[in-house]
């Protein structure tokens, strides 16, 4: 499983600095092409002029929430086929329903999963495409 | 507002009848003072459900003139202000329920309302009690939201610590000595315990939810089950567990979908957690008279016989489960919610063989 993100373009939206550092280290070690941004606005701006294979999105973000960003992505012609994985720190059913409703491929809870699990799920999602 | 009355002055010589009449009058007036001025709303109805008495408290809530003796508008105003039809709650009292108590959200105010039947020798009366619990309710809600917020805030740095320590342990941040590994392991476990505590805080908020009003919908139980099995896919695959869902034809159930989802989430979570590698989980649902019985069977560690009686107690975790993450509030919550639906939950278990949890839910709502 360890090479499955090799060469894949990942856009990761995470506003927490600590978590961002860890994610960067982990994903770069997996040799994927990682772009890390801290707000939804930055994400959408990046997607304007760049292609990615998968988007990993935090729900709670400063400015636009993960759900709003998801809505934008799924309503843009050139973006709506890109799989989106939602990350959250809470295990709320209403969040999960919203995520599914808006078209997210997966909904993962950060505190209960290890980063390896999350990375596996991302790789899994990519390979199902 | 107090009604005043003058004590009857009794003349030197009166007959016994006169004394009892004046005593009765005094008692009557005293009781009326109590009834009319209580810090709780009361409506007294006769056996044909006509209002005989409505006190000051309830009249203030319903915006009815306190001095007025006309009680004909009381029930109508009751419906308007509280957004409920009192007949809906009074009628069932005739058949099998003596007291029904509910909380009602009437716009900005929250009321605690009880409907009861008071039979007497020759007839029966109905009573409606109303209390304004807006203040304590708002306080409770603010507290719950605050706890949820704190739990959420704690989880981000805890996640960061978890992930980083994991990387250390996996050697991804350079080689570490066995001694270093030992300490970092302990650090990791300690951090996991902190995460569990935030889980407990968040779950205790769900307990509050189980106390408040239920909202019923017609639901196909397999939709909830399938959705949850999908969520648990990663862990199921990791442990190479086989999940069998026996799809019998089952009618729609009148249940509160969010709360029932919590129930199955708990039970399925447990089944997956406690089942060993390559084990099996079987989920069955079938109709049975006026109810549907759902069972979840696992081939897991089971529950030791001497602890089976306590399993639904708050915070209880069996001794053979201490090493598995979880908060212990789960089954307590499950029982609360199922019983709140008028259903039953029970189980069979053999240590090291597995457990089966059964849930019986009535087809139609029975929430009291």
Tab-separated table of C-alpha atoms in Angstrom:
chain	number	residue	atom	x	y	z
A	1	UNK	CA	0.000	0.000	0.000
A	2	UNK	CA	2.912	2.316	0.587
A	3	UNK	CA	3.364	3.496	-2.977
A	4	UNK	CA	-0.221	4.103	-3.763
A	5	UNK	CA	-0.027	7.861	-3.473
A	6	UNK	CA	3.110	7.983	-5.586
A	7	UNK	CA	2.881	10.805	-8.082
A	8	UNK	CA	-0.728	11.651	-7.225
A	9	UNK	CA	-1.682	15.299	-6.922
A	10	UNK	CA	-3.304	15.971	-3.564
A	11	UNK	CA	-4.811	19.253	-2.439
A	12	UNK	CA	-5.075	19.317	1.369
A	13	UNK	CA	-7.016	22.083	3.130
A	14	UNK	CA	-6.084	22.265	6.836
A	15	UNK	CA	-5.920	25.452	8.877
A	16	UNK	CA	-4.127	24.106	11.961
A	17	UNK	CA	-0.384	24.675	11.680
A	18	UNK	CA	0.660	21.686	13.778
A	19	UNK	CA	-1.510	19.239	11.837
A	20	UNK	CA	-0.420	20.842	8.584
A	21	UNK	CA	3.254	20.164	9.331
A	22	UNK	CA	2.603	16.522	10.141
A	23	UNK	CA	0.474	15.994	7.052
A	24	UNK	CA	3.148	17.548	4.865
A	25	UNK	CA	5.839	15.294	6.267
A	26	UNK	CA	3.727	12.170	5.908
A	27	UNK	CA	2.457	12.786	2.413
A	28	UNK	CA	5.764	13.927	0.999
A	29	UNK	CA	7.302	10.714	2.360
A	30	UNK	CA	4.674	8.879	0.297
A	31	UNK	CA	5.936	10.804	-2.701
A	32	UNK	CA	2.715	12.385	-3.648
A	33	UNK	CA	2.541	15.852	-5.144
A	34	UNK	CA	1.088	17.731	-2.211
A	35	UNK	CA	-0.358	21.208	-2.136
A	36	UNK	CA	-1.303	22.370	1.349
A	37	UNK	CA	-3.487	25.448	1.842
A	38	UNK	CA	-5.045	26.856	4.977
A	39	UNK	CA	-8.317	28.365	3.738
A	40	UNK	CA	-11.117	27.502	1.367
A	41	UNK	CA	-10.506	30.670	-0.639
A	42	UNK	CA	-6.903	29.619	-1.258
A	43	UNK	CA	-8.130	26.170	-2.285
A	44	UNK	CA	-10.588	27.483	-4.846
A	45	UNK	CA	-7.992	29.910	-6.176
A	46	UNK	CA	-5.529	27.044	-6.630
A	47	UNK	CA	-8.143	24.900	-8.362
A	48	UNK	CA	-8.812	27.708	-10.832
A	49	UNK	CA	-5.524	27.084	-12.562
A	50	UNK	CA	-4.410	23.633	-11.410
A	51	UNK	CA	-5.571	20.063	-11.718
A	52	UNK	CA	-5.561	17.647	-8.827
A	53	UNK	CA	-6.412	13.975	-8.370
A	54	UNK	CA	-8.023	14.306	-4.955
A	55	UNK	CA	-9.045	16.992	-2.460
A	56	UNK	CA	-8.871	16.497	1.305
A	57	UNK	CA	-11.007	19.024	3.112
A	58	UNK	CA	-11.384	20.020	6.740
A	59	UNK	CA	-14.928	21.026	7.691
A	60	UNK	CA	-14.153	23.677	10.272
A	61	UNK	CA	-12.107	26.372	8.548
A	62	UNK	CA	-11.704	30.120	8.927
A	63	UNK	CA	-13.844	31.897	6.356
A	64	UNK	CA	-15.654	29.464	4.064
A	65	UNK	CA	-16.558	26.188	5.761
A	66	UNK	CA	-15.601	22.856	4.231
A	67	UNK	CA	-19.234	22.331	3.231
A	68	UNK	CA	-19.358	25.576	1.296
A	69	UNK	CA	-16.150	24.717	-0.506
A	70	UNK	CA	-17.534	21.280	-1.315
A	71	UNK	CA	-20.616	22.874	-2.820
A	72	UNK	CA	-18.456	25.067	-5.053
A	73	UNK	CA	-16.366	22.145	-6.167
A	74	UNK	CA	-19.328	19.956	-7.037
A	75	UNK	CA	-21.011	22.710	-9.019
A	76	UNK	CA	-17.964	23.538	-11.167
A	77	UNK	CA	-17.879	21.606	-14.441
A	78	UNK	CA	-14.165	20.908	-14.472
A	79	UNK	CA	-13.992	20.073	-10.764
A	80	UNK	CA	-17.040	18.006	-9.984
A	81	UNK	CA	-15.443	14.708	-10.935
A	82	UNK	CA	-12.561	15.188	-8.507
A	83	UNK	CA	-13.116	13.011	-5.404
A	84	UNK	CA	-13.348	14.889	-2.116
A	85	UNK	CA	-12.573	13.432	1.315
A	86	UNK	CA	-13.987	15.364	4.277
A	87	UNK	CA	-12.132	15.513	7.579
A	88	UNK	CA	-13.713	16.448	10.838
A	89	UNK	CA	-12.905	16.427	14.501
A	90	UNK	CA	-16.407	15.538	15.578
A	91	UNK	CA	-18.465	12.454	15.028
A	92	UNK	CA	-21.767	14.182	14.326
A	93	UNK	CA	-24.396	12.334	12.248
A	94	UNK	CA	-25.745	15.579	10.829
A	95	UNK	CA	-22.275	16.494	9.524
A	96	UNK	CA	-21.899	13.098	7.896
A	97	UNK	CA	-25.295	13.362	6.247
A	98	UNK	CA	-24.493	16.807	4.949
A	99	UNK	CA	-21.176	15.555	3.600
A	100	UNK	CA	-22.791	12.659	1.783
A	101	UNK	CA	-25.569	14.873	0.495
A	102	UNK	CA	-23.098	17.365	-0.942
A	103	UNK	CA	-21.205	14.595	-2.722
A	104	UNK	CA	-18.161	13.859	-0.567
A	105	UNK	CA	-16.629	10.445	-1.223
A	106	UNK	CA	-15.677	9.868	2.412
A	107	UNK	CA	-16.099	11.415	5.792
A	108	UNK	CA	-13.291	10.759	8.295
A	109	UNK	CA	-12.946	11.716	11.945
A	110	UNK	CA	-9.451	12.969	12.750
A	111	UNK	CA	-8.993	12.267	16.439
A	112	UNK	CA	-10.043	8.641	16.270
A	113	UNK	CA	-8.074	7.638	13.185
A	114	UNK	CA	-4.342	7.461	12.835
A	115	UNK	CA	-2.794	9.439	10.014
A	116	UNK	CA	-1.862	6.140	8.383
A	117	UNK	CA	-5.537	5.124	8.360
A	118	UNK	CA	-6.470	8.431	6.787
A	119	UNK	CA	-3.761	8.115	4.172
A	120	UNK	CA	-4.926	4.553	3.406
A	121	UNK	CA	-8.481	5.760	2.945
A	122	UNK	CA	-7.316	8.514	0.630
A	123	UNK	CA	-5.325	6.025	-1.440
A	124	UNK	CA	-8.331	3.705	-1.432
A	125	UNK	CA	-10.611	6.474	-2.677
A	126	UNK	CA	-8.186	7.350	-5.448
A	127	UNK	CA	-7.976	3.793	-6.652
A	128	UNK	CA	-11.703	3.418	-6.786
A	129	UNK	CA	-11.907	6.211	-9.364
B	1	UNK	CA	-52.900	38.774	43.705
B	2	UNK	CA	-54.537	37.476	46.832
B	3	UNK	CA	-58.198	37.070	47.389
B	4	UNK	CA	-59.022	38.281	50.836
B	5	UNK	CA	-61.720	36.902	52.963
B	6	UNK	CA	-63.064	37.677	56.363
B	7	UNK	CA	-63.185	35.030	58.988
B	8	UNK	CA	-66.733	34.373	59.976
B	9	UNK	CA	-67.340	35.478	63.521
B	10	UNK	CA	-69.311	32.804	65.214
B	11	UNK	CA	-72.104	33.842	67.590
B	12	UNK	CA	-72.018	32.436	71.135
B	13	UNK	CA	-74.535	29.737	70.497
B	14	UNK	CA	-74.678	27.952	67.143
B	15	UNK	CA	-75.748	24.508	66.066
B	16	UNK	CA	-73.232	21.940	64.896
B	17	UNK	CA	-74.451	22.341	61.337
B	18	UNK	CA	-73.664	26.078	61.426
B	19	UNK	CA	-70.134	25.426	62.680
B	20	UNK	CA	-69.419	22.800	60.017
B	21	UNK	CA	-70.862	25.025	57.307
B	22	UNK	CA	-68.613	27.884	58.303
B	23	UNK	CA	-65.647	25.550	58.739
B	24	UNK	CA	-66.243	24.147	55.275
B	25	UNK	CA	-66.492	27.635	53.905
B	26	UNK	CA	-63.182	28.547	55.530
B	27	UNK	CA	-61.471	25.434	54.238
B	28	UNK	CA	-62.867	26.009	50.794
B	29	UNK	CA	-61.586	29.533	50.720
B	30	UNK	CA	-58.189	28.488	52.042
B	31	UNK	CA	-57.839	25.789	49.403
B	32	UNK	CA	-58.894	28.224	46.740
B	33	UNK	CA	-56.217	30.645	47.878
B	34	UNK	CA	-53.639	27.908	47.477
B	35	UNK	CA	-54.929	26.731	44.118
B	36	UNK	CA	-55.342	30.170	42.646
B	37	UNK	CA	-51.974	31.474	43.798
B	38	UNK	CA	-49.652	28.498	43.313
B	39	UNK	CA	-46.401	29.048	41.489
B	40	UNK	CA	-47.471	26.428	39.018
B	41	UNK	CA	-50.239	26.545	36.434
B	42	UNK	CA	-53.183	24.255	37.009
B	43	UNK	CA	-56.295	23.576	34.989
B	44	UNK	CA	-58.990	21.393	36.515
B	45	UNK	CA	-61.457	19.724	34.159
B	46	UNK	CA	-64.553	17.687	34.858
B	47	UNK	CA	-65.218	14.250	33.411
B	48	UNK	CA	-66.499	15.729	30.175
B	49	UNK	CA	-63.248	17.686	29.840
B	50	UNK	CA	-64.798	21.069	30.521
B	51	UNK	CA	-62.610	23.493	32.422
B	52	UNK	CA	-63.783	24.056	35.983
B	53	UNK	CA	-60.799	25.993	37.281
B	54	UNK	CA	-57.790	27.748	35.826
B	55	UNK	CA	-55.450	29.463	38.252
B	56	UNK	CA	-53.635	32.797	38.094
B	57	UNK	CA	-50.338	31.295	36.870
B	58	UNK	CA	-51.875	29.595	33.844
B	59	UNK	CA	-54.053	32.587	33.060
B	60	UNK	CA	-50.972	34.781	32.988
B	61	UNK	CA	-49.260	32.382	30.592
B	62	UNK	CA	-52.344	32.190	28.378
B	63	UNK	CA	-53.023	35.915	28.583
B	64	UNK	CA	-56.494	35.515	30.027
B	65	UNK	CA	-58.072	38.042	32.382
B	66	UNK	CA	-57.372	36.799	35.901
B	67	UNK	CA	-60.594	38.120	37.356
B	68	UNK	CA	-62.740	36.536	34.678
B	69	UNK	CA	-64.888	33.584	35.687
B	70	UNK	CA	-65.362	32.519	32.083
B	71	UNK	CA	-63.283	29.395	31.478
B	72	UNK	CA	-64.611	28.594	28.030
B	73	UNK	CA	-61.584	29.972	26.201
B	74	UNK	CA	-58.926	28.307	28.341
B	75	UNK	CA	-58.320	25.213	26.213
B	76	UNK	CA	-58.404	27.194	22.997
B	77	UNK	CA	-55.800	29.611	24.304
B	78	UNK	CA	-53.801	26.673	25.636
B	79	UNK	CA	-53.559	25.273	22.093
B	80	UNK	CA	-52.537	28.606	20.691
B	81	UNK	CA	-49.870	29.495	23.219
B	82	UNK	CA	-48.324	26.082	23.770
B	83	UNK	CA	-48.791	24.837	20.196
B	84	UNK	CA	-50.373	21.591	21.286
B	85	UNK	CA	-53.877	20.249	21.322
B	86	UNK	CA	-54.714	19.285	24.919
B	87	UNK	CA	-57.315	16.792	23.703
B	88	UNK	CA	-54.518	14.733	22.141
B	89	UNK	CA	-53.081	14.178	25.592
B	90	UNK	CA	-56.285	13.997	27.610
B	91	UNK	CA	-57.975	11.349	25.470
B	92	UNK	CA	-55.397	8.576	25.962
B	93	UNK	CA	-55.640	9.065	29.732
B	94	UNK	CA	-59.048	7.409	29.613
B	95	UNK	CA	-57.636	4.194	28.297
B	96	UNK	CA	-54.352	3.294	29.830
B	97	UNK	CA	-52.152	6.142	30.897
B	98	UNK	CA	-52.657	7.955	34.165
B	99	UNK	CA	-50.041	10.615	33.799
B	100	UNK	CA	-48.231	11.995	30.772
B	101	UNK	CA	-45.488	14.545	31.180
B	102	UNK	CA	-43.739	16.454	28.412
B	103	UNK	CA	-41.652	19.472	27.706
B	104	UNK	CA	-42.904	21.878	25.088
B	105	UNK	CA	-40.926	24.445	23.205
B	106	UNK	CA	-43.370	27.290	22.664
B	107	UNK	CA	-41.274	29.781	20.736
B	108	UNK	CA	-38.944	31.429	23.199
B	109	UNK	CA	-40.358	29.694	26.227
B	110	UNK	CA	-40.156	26.099	27.375
B	111	UNK	CA	-42.919	24.551	29.482
B	112	UNK	CA	-43.070	21.370	31.481
B	113	UNK	CA	-46.648	20.047	31.140
B	114	UNK	CA	-48.329	17.126	32.897
B	115	UNK	CA	-51.708	15.647	32.066
B	116	UNK	CA	-53.335	13.426	34.626
B	117	UNK	CA	-56.498	11.625	35.428
B	118	UNK	CA	-57.872	11.882	38.962
B	119	UNK	CA	-60.611	9.339	39.545
B	120	UNK	CA	-62.819	9.694	42.592
B	121	UNK	CA	-65.683	7.683	44.004
B	122	UNK	CA	-68.463	9.030	41.873
B	123	UNK	CA	-66.704	10.624	38.959
B	124	UNK	CA	-63.312	11.611	37.597
B	125	UNK	CA	-61.444	14.808	36.914
B	126	UNK	CA	-58.604	15.750	34.643
B	127	UNK	CA	-55.718	17.921	35.659
B	128	UNK	CA	-53.243	19.820	33.571
B	129	UNK	CA	-50.131	21.182	35.321
B	130	UNK	CA	-47.857	23.694	33.622
B	131	UNK	CA	-44.480	25.003	34.743
B	132	UNK	CA	-42.330	27.580	32.987
B	133	UNK	CA	-38.864	26.009	32.828
B	134	UNK	CA	-37.379	28.409	30.298
B	135	UNK	CA	-34.622	29.672	32.600
B	136	UNK	CA	-33.210	26.323	33.741
B	137	UNK	CA	-33.561	24.987	30.197
B	138	UNK	CA	-31.604	27.809	28.645
B	139	UNK	CA	-28.928	27.345	31.266
B	140	UNK	CA	-28.778	23.644	30.525
B	141	UNK	CA	-28.492	24.250	26.798
B	142	UNK	CA	-25.771	26.846	27.249
B	143	UNK	CA	-23.831	24.425	29.406
B	144	UNK	CA	-24.177	21.624	26.871
B	145	UNK	CA	-23.028	23.820	24.025
B	146	UNK	CA	-20.084	25.010	26.061
B	147	UNK	CA	-18.999	21.448	26.830
B	148	UNK	CA	-19.277	20.482	23.183
B	149	UNK	CA	-17.238	23.498	22.167
B	150	UNK	CA	-14.462	22.726	24.633
B	151	UNK	CA	-14.363	19.077	23.638
B	152	UNK	CA	-14.048	20.123	20.025
B	153	UNK	CA	-11.277	22.631	20.736
B	154	UNK	CA	-9.295	20.035	22.626
B	155	UNK	CA	-9.379	17.506	19.832
B	156	UNK	CA	-7.221	19.358	17.338
B	157	UNK	CA	-4.048	19.553	19.450
B	158	UNK	CA	-4.747	16.040	20.727
B	159	UNK	CA	-4.903	14.800	17.142
B	160	UNK	CA	-1.643	16.555	16.351
B	161	UNK	CA	0.034	14.859	19.291
B	162	UNK	CA	-1.418	11.485	18.345
B	163	UNK	CA	-0.200	11.674	14.758
B	164	UNK	CA	3.252	12.958	15.691
B	165	UNK	CA	3.861	10.313	18.341
B	166	UNK	CA	2.774	7.681	15.842
B	167	UNK	CA	5.366	8.906	13.403
B	168	UNK	CA	8.045	8.726	16.100
B	169	UNK	CA	7.028	5.164	16.930
B	170	UNK	CA	7.097	4.170	13.258
B	171	UNK	CA	10.620	5.542	12.935
B	172	UNK	CA	9.519	8.182	10.462
B	173	UNK	CA	11.299	10.953	12.335
B	174	UNK	CA	14.612	9.185	12.645
B	175	UNK	CA	15.711	6.088	14.539
B	176	UNK	CA	14.783	5.898	18.184
B	177	UNK	CA	16.270	3.717	20.874
B	178	UNK	CA	14.156	1.025	22.558
B	179	UNK	CA	14.138	3.099	25.729
B	180	UNK	CA	12.857	6.120	23.825
B	181	UNK	CA	10.278	3.964	22.130
B	182	UNK	CA	9.071	2.777	25.543
B	183	UNK	CA	8.485	6.264	26.829
B	184	UNK	CA	6.950	7.547	23.648
B	185	UNK	CA	4.561	4.583	23.730
B	186	UNK	CA	3.421	5.586	27.166
B	187	UNK	CA	3.005	9.131	25.971
B	188	UNK	CA	0.877	7.874	23.103
B	189	UNK	CA	-1.385	5.853	25.426
B	190	UNK	CA	-1.758	8.778	27.762
B	191	UNK	CA	-2.799	10.968	24.858
B	192	UNK	CA	-5.307	8.349	23.691
B	193	UNK	CA	-6.886	8.510	27.138
B	194	UNK	CA	-7.274	12.241	26.787
B	195	UNK	CA	-9.010	11.749	23.449
B	196	UNK	CA	-11.368	9.266	25.105
B	197	UNK	CA	-12.245	11.816	27.743
B	198	UNK	CA	-13.266	14.249	25.029
B	199	UNK	CA	-15.377	11.422	23.558
B	200	UNK	CA	-17.073	11.083	26.921
B	201	UNK	CA	-17.743	14.792	27.095
B	202	UNK	CA	-19.286	14.714	23.662
B	203	UNK	CA	-21.324	11.599	24.395
B	204	UNK	CA	-22.655	13.069	27.602
B	205	UNK	CA	-24.117	15.754	25.414
B	206	UNK	CA	-25.932	13.031	23.497
B	207	UNK	CA	-27.425	11.822	26.776
B	208	UNK	CA	-29.025	15.211	27.170
B	209	UNK	CA	-30.437	14.800	23.704
B	210	UNK	CA	-32.002	11.500	24.712
B	211	UNK	CA	-33.906	13.323	27.406
B	212	UNK	CA	-35.490	15.862	25.165
B	213	UNK	CA	-38.301	15.515	22.716
B	214	UNK	CA	-38.327	12.738	20.223
B	215	UNK	CA	-39.299	13.455	16.639
B	216	UNK	CA	-40.824	10.512	14.868
B	217	UNK	CA	-40.592	9.551	11.212
B	218	UNK	CA	-41.399	6.464	9.167
B	219	UNK	CA	-38.055	4.796	8.593
B	220	UNK	CA	-36.779	1.622	6.914
B	221	UNK	CA	-34.406	0.137	9.474
B	222	UNK	CA	-32.077	-1.379	6.855
B	223	UNK	CA	-31.270	2.091	5.538
B	224	UNK	CA	-29.795	3.002	8.902
B	225	UNK	CA	-27.994	-0.322	9.261
B	226	UNK	CA	-26.486	-0.267	5.746
B	227	UNK	CA	-25.256	3.262	6.243
B	228	UNK	CA	-23.539	2.381	9.501
B	229	UNK	CA	-21.937	-0.776	8.109
B	230	UNK	CA	-20.534	1.393	5.306
B	231	UNK	CA	-18.985	3.742	7.837
B	232	UNK	CA	-17.287	0.915	9.673
B	233	UNK	CA	-15.866	-0.536	6.468
B	234	UNK	CA	-12.240	0.318	7.204
B	235	UNK	CA	-12.134	-1.412	10.552
B	236	UNK	CA	-14.165	-4.334	9.254
B	237	UNK	CA	-11.752	-4.888	6.395
B	238	UNK	CA	-8.721	-4.386	8.581
B	239	UNK	CA	-9.806	-7.185	10.900
B	240	UNK	CA	-11.074	-9.315	8.002
B	241	UNK	CA	-14.480	-9.548	9.623
B	242	UNK	CA	-17.400	-10.914	7.622
B	243	UNK	CA	-20.641	-8.986	7.974
B	244	UNK	CA	-23.895	-10.722	7.043
B	245	UNK	CA	-27.114	-8.735	6.854
B	246	UNK	CA	-30.215	-10.936	6.684
B	247	UNK	CA	-32.677	-8.904	4.677
B	248	UNK	CA	-36.125	-10.074	5.655
B	249	UNK	CA	-39.121	-7.998	4.645
B	250	UNK	CA	-39.615	-5.554	7.437
B	251	UNK	CA	-42.253	-2.817	7.582
B	252	UNK	CA	-41.312	0.815	8.101
B	253	UNK	CA	-40.907	1.744	11.724
B	254	UNK	CA	-42.191	4.872	13.398
B	255	UNK	CA	-39.036	5.949	15.225
B	256	UNK	CA	-36.768	8.897	15.907
B	257	UNK	CA	-34.153	8.201	13.220
B	258	UNK	CA	-31.269	10.176	14.756
B	259	UNK	CA	-31.619	8.531	18.132
B	260	UNK	CA	-32.064	5.030	16.737
B	261	UNK	CA	-29.033	5.631	14.564
B	262	UNK	CA	-27.046	6.385	17.725
B	263	UNK	CA	-28.261	3.080	19.171
B	264	UNK	CA	-27.128	0.996	16.218
B	265	UNK	CA	-23.922	2.958	15.914
B	266	UNK	CA	-23.117	1.985	19.493
B	267	UNK	CA	-24.002	-1.678	19.074
B	268	UNK	CA	-22.242	-2.095	15.722
B	269	UNK	CA	-19.197	-0.207	16.954
B	270	UNK	CA	-19.010	-2.598	19.892
B	271	UNK	CA	-19.530	-5.640	17.692
B	272	UNK	CA	-16.632	-4.628	15.449
B	273	UNK	CA	-14.393	-3.574	18.335
B	274	UNK	CA	-14.845	-6.718	20.346
B	275	UNK	CA	-14.819	-9.221	17.496
B	276	UNK	CA	-11.526	-10.895	16.805
B	277	UNK	CA	-9.715	-11.139	13.498
B	278	UNK	CA	-11.593	-13.102	10.831
B	279	UNK	CA	-14.707	-13.127	12.976
B	280	UNK	CA	-18.317	-12.763	11.851
B	281	UNK	CA	-21.034	-10.245	12.578
B	282	UNK	CA	-24.598	-11.164	11.670
B	283	UNK	CA	-27.374	-8.590	11.590
B	284	UNK	CA	-30.949	-9.806	11.412
B	285	UNK	CA	-34.267	-7.991	11.460
B	286	UNK	CA	-37.672	-9.599	11.300
B	287	UNK	CA	-41.253	-8.647	12.135
B	288	UNK	CA	-42.850	-10.188	15.214
B	289	UNK	CA	-46.455	-9.229	15.968
B	290	UNK	CA	-46.693	-5.482	16.499
B	291	UNK	CA	-42.951	-5.038	16.595
B	292	UNK	CA	-39.704	-5.601	14.759
B	293	UNK	CA	-36.866	-7.513	16.418
B	294	UNK	CA	-33.335	-6.682	15.338
B	295	UNK	CA	-30.359	-8.743	16.458
B	296	UNK	CA	-26.621	-8.161	16.145
B	297	UNK	CA	-24.494	-11.235	16.707
B	298	UNK	CA	-20.720	-11.183	16.931
B	299	UNK	CA	-18.044	-13.810	17.482
B	300	UNK	CA	-16.181	-11.613	19.887
B	301	UNK	CA	-14.802	-11.667	23.409
B	302	UNK	CA	-18.226	-11.960	25.002
B	303	UNK	CA	-19.300	-10.647	28.397
B	304	UNK	CA	-18.287	-12.575	31.533
B	305	UNK	CA	-21.323	-14.066	33.243
B	306	UNK	CA	-20.782	-12.357	36.548
B	307	UNK	CA	-20.828	-8.935	34.892
B	308	UNK	CA	-23.812	-9.361	32.611
B	309	UNK	CA	-26.263	-7.815	35.045
B	310	UNK	CA	-24.363	-4.535	35.163
B	311	UNK	CA	-23.707	-4.051	31.484
B	312	UNK	CA	-26.358	-1.389	30.960
B	313	UNK	CA	-25.227	0.693	33.898
B	314	UNK	CA	-23.760	4.091	33.233
B	315	UNK	CA	-19.981	4.059	32.815
B	316	UNK	CA	-19.784	0.317	33.277
B	317	UNK	CA	-17.189	-1.574	31.287
B	318	UNK	CA	-16.606	-5.273	31.749
B	319	UNK	CA	-13.193	-6.351	32.996
B	320	UNK	CA	-12.274	-8.102	29.765
B	321	UNK	CA	-12.873	-4.924	27.807
B	322	UNK	CA	-10.698	-2.479	29.664
B	323	UNK	CA	-7.970	-2.489	27.048
B	324	UNK	CA	-10.355	-1.626	24.238
B	325	UNK	CA	-11.081	2.032	23.647
B	326	UNK	CA	-14.543	3.222	24.515
B	327	UNK	CA	-16.295	5.387	27.040
B	328	UNK	CA	-18.759	3.061	28.741
B	329	UNK	CA	-21.670	5.425	28.266
B	330	UNK	CA	-22.806	3.675	25.113
B	331	UNK	CA	-25.045	0.887	26.394
B	332	UNK	CA	-26.616	3.126	28.992
B	333	UNK	CA	-27.612	5.465	26.200
B	334	UNK	CA	-28.838	2.569	24.060
B	335	UNK	CA	-31.162	1.360	26.799
B	336	UNK	CA	-32.459	4.850	27.461
B	337	UNK	CA	-33.317	5.520	23.850
B	338	UNK	CA	-34.898	2.121	23.170
B	339	UNK	CA	-37.026	2.314	26.281
B	340	UNK	CA	-37.958	5.849	25.314
B	341	UNK	CA	-39.433	4.304	22.146
B	342	UNK	CA	-41.419	1.817	24.201
B	343	UNK	CA	-39.083	-0.960	23.072
B	344	UNK	CA	-36.793	-3.490	24.754
B	345	UNK	CA	-33.100	-4.293	24.578
B	346	UNK	CA	-31.464	-7.472	25.877
B	347	UNK	CA	-28.572	-9.756	25.067
B	348	UNK	CA	-27.075	-13.238	25.269
B	349	UNK	CA	-23.377	-13.716	25.672
B	350	UNK	CA	-20.745	-16.362	26.267
B	351	UNK	CA	-17.219	-15.348	27.154
B	352	UNK	CA	-14.732	-15.928	24.297
B	353	UNK	CA	-17.562	-17.091	22.033
B	354	UNK	CA	-19.514	-13.941	21.313
B	355	UNK	CA	-22.617	-11.930	22.048
B	356	UNK	CA	-26.003	-11.257	20.521
B	357	UNK	CA	-27.784	-8.019	21.263
B	358	UNK	CA	-31.523	-7.894	20.615
B	359	UNK	CA	-33.661	-4.832	20.102
B	360	UNK	CA	-37.428	-4.937	19.883
B	361	UNK	CA	-39.110	-1.818	18.545
B	362	UNK	CA	-42.852	-1.292	18.274
B	363	UNK	CA	-44.122	-0.570	14.759
B	364	UNK	CA	-46.016	2.467	15.950
B	365	UNK	CA	-44.877	5.059	18.354
B	366	UNK	CA	-45.428	4.537	22.016
B	367	UNK	CA	-43.213	7.249	23.420
B	368	UNK	CA	-44.452	8.377	26.803
